[in-house]
Amino acid sequence: MSTTAQFRSSLQTVGSDSVVVGSDELGPTVDKLAHGPVVGAPLPFETSLGESSAINFDPTAAELRNSHTGVSGSELGVASVGTVAIESRPHGDEIVSLYPQQHLLVIREGDIVPDVATAFRWLGDRFAEGRRSIILATGPSATADMGELVTGVHGPHEVTVIILNDE
């Protein structure tokens, strides 16, 4: 099984959806999947959301509170467990990935590693570069603190990972 196929299978296991698209399909895919209002953080790599104009990249606190979808990117996915790394950058990646009910996360296929050991080496390199805050997110928010499992309490109810293929 390819790393991408394993990642998609793991995402499904943890309750997240995924789709593989070419870079020219990214904007239309985000537009199709997002439910408004939409807030976002610029992607951490070179690519374009195209004509996706419905994304507010500079939301006020009220606009963030009233948003339904957050769009952000990641430079690390872990195929074996369906986890993504969300770096806390000044652009608001952490905020737009946690507050809205729906999170659309964009990752390049080449940024998906096979296992946790490889992911920790990647994290070690990032921390050695001076980066200090990275969230590891696996699926929609869930908690069973008070008994029965409840989703969406501390983050999004729905997570879709958009994988940019390497073509």
mmCIF file of C-alpha atoms in Angstrom:
data_model
loop_
_atom_site.group_PDB
_atom_site.id
_atom_site.type_symbol
_atom_site.label_atom_id
_atom_site.label_comp_id
_atom_site.label_asym_id
_atom_site.label_seq_id
_atom_site.Cartn_x
_atom_site.Cartn_y
_atom_site.Cartn_z
ATOM 1 C CA MET A 1 0.000 0.000 0.000
ATOM 2 C CA SER A 2 1.364 3.434 -0.889
ATOM 3 C CA THR A 3 2.009 6.026 1.819
ATOM 4 C CA THR A 4 -0.852 8.151 0.466
ATOM 5 C CA ALA A 5 -3.260 5.192 0.454
ATOM 6 C CA GLN A 6 -2.256 4.301 4.020
ATOM 7 C CA PHE A 7 -2.714 7.945 5.096
ATOM 8 C CA ARG A 8 -6.187 8.069 3.546
ATOM 9 C CA SER A 9 -7.131 4.778 5.220
ATOM 10 C CA SER A 10 -5.882 6.033 8.598
ATOM 11 C CA LEU A 11 -7.767 9.310 8.138
ATOM 12 C CA GLN A 12 -10.957 7.369 7.506
ATOM 13 C CA THR A 13 -10.330 5.248 10.614
ATOM 14 C CA VAL A 14 -10.110 8.378 12.807
ATOM 15 C CA GLY A 15 -13.227 9.960 11.281
ATOM 16 C CA SER A 16 -11.712 12.318 8.719
ATOM 17 C CA ASP A 17 -12.441 12.522 5.024
ATOM 18 C CA SER A 18 -9.799 13.019 2.348
ATOM 19 C CA VAL A 19 -9.549 13.842 -1.319
ATOM 20 C CA VAL A 20 -6.572 13.842 -3.697
ATOM 21 C CA VAL A 21 -6.435 16.682 -6.216
ATOM 22 C CA GLY A 22 -4.025 18.396 -8.564
ATOM 23 C CA SER A 23 -2.888 21.910 -7.724
ATOM 24 C CA ASP A 24 -5.173 23.332 -10.429
ATOM 25 C CA GLU A 25 -8.155 21.711 -8.676
ATOM 26 C CA LEU A 26 -7.376 23.073 -5.203
ATOM 27 C CA GLY A 27 -9.437 26.280 -5.344
ATOM 28 C CA PRO A 28 -12.541 24.649 -6.831
ATOM 29 C CA THR A 29 -12.261 21.761 -4.335
ATOM 30 C CA VAL A 30 -12.088 24.141 -1.365
ATOM 31 C CA ASP A 31 -15.062 26.082 -2.754
ATOM 32 C CA LYS A 32 -17.046 22.858 -3.180
ATOM 33 C CA LEU A 33 -16.284 21.477 0.292
ATOM 34 C CA ALA A 34 -16.413 24.664 2.377
ATOM 35 C CA HIS A 35 -19.553 25.837 4.061
ATOM 36 C CA GLY A 36 -19.593 29.590 4.656
ATOM 37 C CA PRO A 37 -18.495 31.779 6.218
ATOM 38 C CA VAL A 38 -14.916 30.633 5.626
ATOM 39 C CA VAL A 39 -11.727 31.812 7.366
ATOM 40 C CA GLY A 40 -8.230 30.740 6.481
ATOM 41 C CA ALA A 41 -4.497 30.994 6.954
ATOM 42 C CA PRO A 42 -2.152 31.265 3.959
ATOM 43 C CA LEU A 43 -0.749 27.860 3.083
ATOM 44 C CA PRO A 44 2.785 27.199 4.400
ATOM 45 C CA PHE A 45 4.055 26.255 0.942
ATOM 46 C CA GLU A 46 3.936 27.610 -2.590
ATOM 47 C CA THR A 47 0.583 26.912 -4.201
ATOM 48 C CA SER A 48 -2.490 28.893 -4.994
ATOM 49 C CA LEU A 49 -6.068 28.565 -3.911
ATOM 50 C CA GLY A 50 -6.877 30.022 -7.320
ATOM 51 C CA GLU A 51 -10.088 31.979 -7.537
ATOM 52 C CA SER A 52 -11.274 30.833 -4.116
ATOM 53 C CA SER A 53 -12.382 34.276 -2.998
ATOM 54 C CA ALA A 54 -14.775 33.234 -0.251
ATOM 55 C CA ILE A 55 -11.924 32.753 2.258
ATOM 56 C CA ASN A 56 -11.340 35.542 4.766
ATOM 57 C CA PHE A 57 -7.610 35.495 5.530
ATOM 58 C CA ASP A 58 -7.783 38.356 8.029
ATOM 59 C CA PRO A 59 -10.878 37.738 10.170
ATOM 60 C CA THR A 60 -11.881 39.798 13.160
ATOM 61 C CA ALA A 61 -12.668 37.939 16.390
ATOM 62 C CA ALA A 62 -16.386 38.173 15.572
ATOM 63 C CA GLU A 63 -15.871 36.839 12.042
ATOM 64 C CA LEU A 64 -13.825 33.944 13.414
ATOM 65 C CA ARG A 65 -16.525 33.204 15.997
ATOM 66 C CA ASN A 66 -19.217 33.229 13.272
ATOM 67 C CA SER A 67 -17.256 31.183 10.737
ATOM 68 C CA HIS A 68 -18.223 27.650 9.843
ATOM 69 C CA THR A 69 -15.113 26.516 7.940
ATOM 70 C CA GLY A 70 -11.401 27.034 8.536
ATOM 71 C CA VAL A 71 -8.804 26.386 5.819
ATOM 72 C CA SER A 72 -5.142 25.814 6.669
ATOM 73 C CA GLY A 73 -2.155 23.817 5.501
ATOM 74 C CA SER A 74 0.319 21.349 6.896
ATOM 75 C CA GLU A 75 3.828 20.288 6.018
ATOM 76 C CA LEU A 76 3.568 16.928 7.800
ATOM 77 C CA GLY A 77 1.106 14.063 7.664
ATOM 78 C CA VAL A 78 1.696 10.692 9.354
ATOM 79 C CA ALA A 79 0.319 7.853 7.248
ATOM 80 C CA SER A 80 0.242 5.140 9.913
ATOM 81 C CA VAL A 81 -2.001 7.105 12.293
ATOM 82 C CA GLY A 82 -3.793 9.758 10.204
ATOM 83 C CA THR A 83 -2.194 12.633 12.076
ATOM 84 C CA VAL A 84 -1.293 16.079 10.712
ATOM 85 C CA ALA A 85 1.000 18.740 12.145
ATOM 86 C CA ILE A 86 -0.411 22.253 12.404
ATOM 87 C CA GLU A 87 2.229 24.848 13.094
ATOM 88 C CA SER A 88 1.302 27.859 15.179
ATOM 89 C CA ARG A 89 2.294 30.686 12.843
ATOM 90 C CA PRO A 90 1.433 34.410 13.000
ATOM 91 C CA HIS A 91 -0.958 33.778 10.074
ATOM 92 C CA GLY A 92 -3.434 32.067 12.428
ATOM 93 C CA ASP A 93 -3.148 28.408 11.356
ATOM 94 C CA GLU A 94 -3.918 27.136 14.849
ATOM 95 C CA ILE A 95 -6.932 29.394 15.314
ATOM 96 C CA VAL A 96 -8.600 28.653 11.959
ATOM 97 C CA SER A 97 -8.011 24.919 12.425
ATOM 98 C CA LEU A 98 -9.580 24.753 15.899
ATOM 99 C CA TYR A 99 -12.454 27.260 16.145
ATOM 100 C CA PRO A 100 -14.698 26.575 13.114
ATOM 101 C CA GLN A 101 -16.965 23.508 12.988
ATOM 102 C CA GLN A 102 -15.344 22.308 9.746
ATOM 103 C CA HIS A 103 -11.609 22.176 9.035
ATOM 104 C CA LEU A 104 -10.201 21.786 5.528
ATOM 105 C CA LEU A 105 -6.497 20.981 5.721
ATOM 106 C CA VAL A 106 -4.267 21.100 2.640
ATOM 107 C CA ILE A 107 -1.128 18.958 2.485
ATOM 108 C CA ARG A 108 1.239 18.030 -0.316
ATOM 109 C CA GLU A 109 1.513 14.320 -1.018
ATOM 110 C CA GLY A 110 5.305 14.523 -0.622
ATOM 111 C CA ASP A 111 4.858 15.812 2.950
ATOM 112 C CA ILE A 112 3.246 12.578 4.121
ATOM 113 C CA VAL A 113 5.654 10.336 6.039
ATOM 114 C CA PRO A 114 5.042 6.658 6.735
ATOM 115 C CA ASP A 115 5.281 6.505 10.525
ATOM 116 C CA VAL A 116 5.597 8.273 13.864
ATOM 117 C CA ALA A 117 9.378 7.711 14.104
ATOM 118 C CA THR A 118 9.886 9.610 10.837
ATOM 119 C CA ALA A 119 7.491 12.316 12.028
ATOM 120 C CA PHE A 120 9.492 12.787 15.242
ATOM 121 C CA ARG A 121 12.695 13.229 13.227
ATOM 122 C CA TRP A 122 10.882 15.892 11.156
ATOM 123 C CA LEU A 123 9.674 17.593 14.347
ATOM 124 C CA GLY A 124 13.195 17.476 15.828
ATOM 125 C CA ASP A 125 14.549 19.217 12.728
ATOM 126 C CA ARG A 126 11.844 21.904 12.971
ATOM 127 C CA PHE A 127 12.522 22.536 16.650
ATOM 128 C CA ALA A 128 16.279 22.715 15.910
ATOM 129 C CA GLU A 129 15.432 25.482 13.388
ATOM 130 C CA GLY A 130 13.794 27.463 16.203
ATOM 131 C CA ARG A 131 10.155 26.645 15.609
ATOM 132 C CA ARG A 132 8.404 26.184 18.908
ATOM 133 C CA SER A 133 4.700 25.375 18.612
ATOM 134 C CA ILE A 134 3.225 22.572 16.531
ATOM 135 C CA ILE A 135 -0.081 20.815 17.189
ATOM 136 C CA LEU A 136 -0.465 17.160 16.232
ATOM 137 C CA ALA A 137 -4.116 16.672 15.256
ATOM 138 C CA THR A 138 -5.764 13.326 14.604
ATOM 139 C CA GLY A 139 -9.332 13.492 13.332
ATOM 140 C CA PRO A 140 -12.228 15.615 14.532
ATOM 141 C CA SER A 141 -12.138 16.863 18.112
ATOM 142 C CA ALA A 142 -13.389 14.257 20.561
ATOM 143 C CA THR A 143 -13.582 13.843 24.319
ATOM 144 C CA ALA A 144 -15.018 11.352 26.766
ATOM 145 C CA ASP A 145 -14.067 13.332 29.887
ATOM 146 C CA MET A 146 -17.568 13.264 31.302
ATOM 147 C CA GLY A 147 -18.664 9.821 30.105
ATOM 148 C CA GLU A 148 -19.966 9.254 26.588
ATOM 149 C CA LEU A 149 -17.772 10.218 23.607
ATOM 150 C CA VAL A 150 -18.667 13.665 22.256
ATOM 151 C CA THR A 151 -17.166 15.229 19.129
ATOM 152 C CA GLY A 152 -16.474 18.858 18.355
ATOM 153 C CA VAL A 153 -16.106 20.133 21.919
ATOM 154 C CA HIS A 154 -12.513 21.384 21.644
ATOM 155 C CA GLY A 155 -12.264 21.769 17.881
ATOM 156 C CA PRO A 156 -13.914 20.909 14.587
ATOM 157 C CA HIS A 157 -16.719 18.370 14.170
ATOM 158 C CA GLU A 158 -15.652 17.646 10.606
ATOM 159 C CA VAL A 159 -12.146 17.362 9.126
ATOM 160 C CA THR A 160 -11.307 16.905 5.455
ATOM 161 C CA VAL A 161 -7.708 16.589 4.308
ATOM 162 C CA ILE A 162 -7.069 17.777 0.764
ATOM 163 C CA ILE A 163 -3.969 16.035 -0.571
ATOM 164 C CA LEU A 164 -2.148 17.775 -3.425
ATOM 165 C CA ASN A 165 -0.778 15.057 -5.669
ATOM 166 C CA ASP A 166 2.851 15.219 -6.770
ATOM 167 C CA GLU A 167 2.167 15.565 -10.498
#
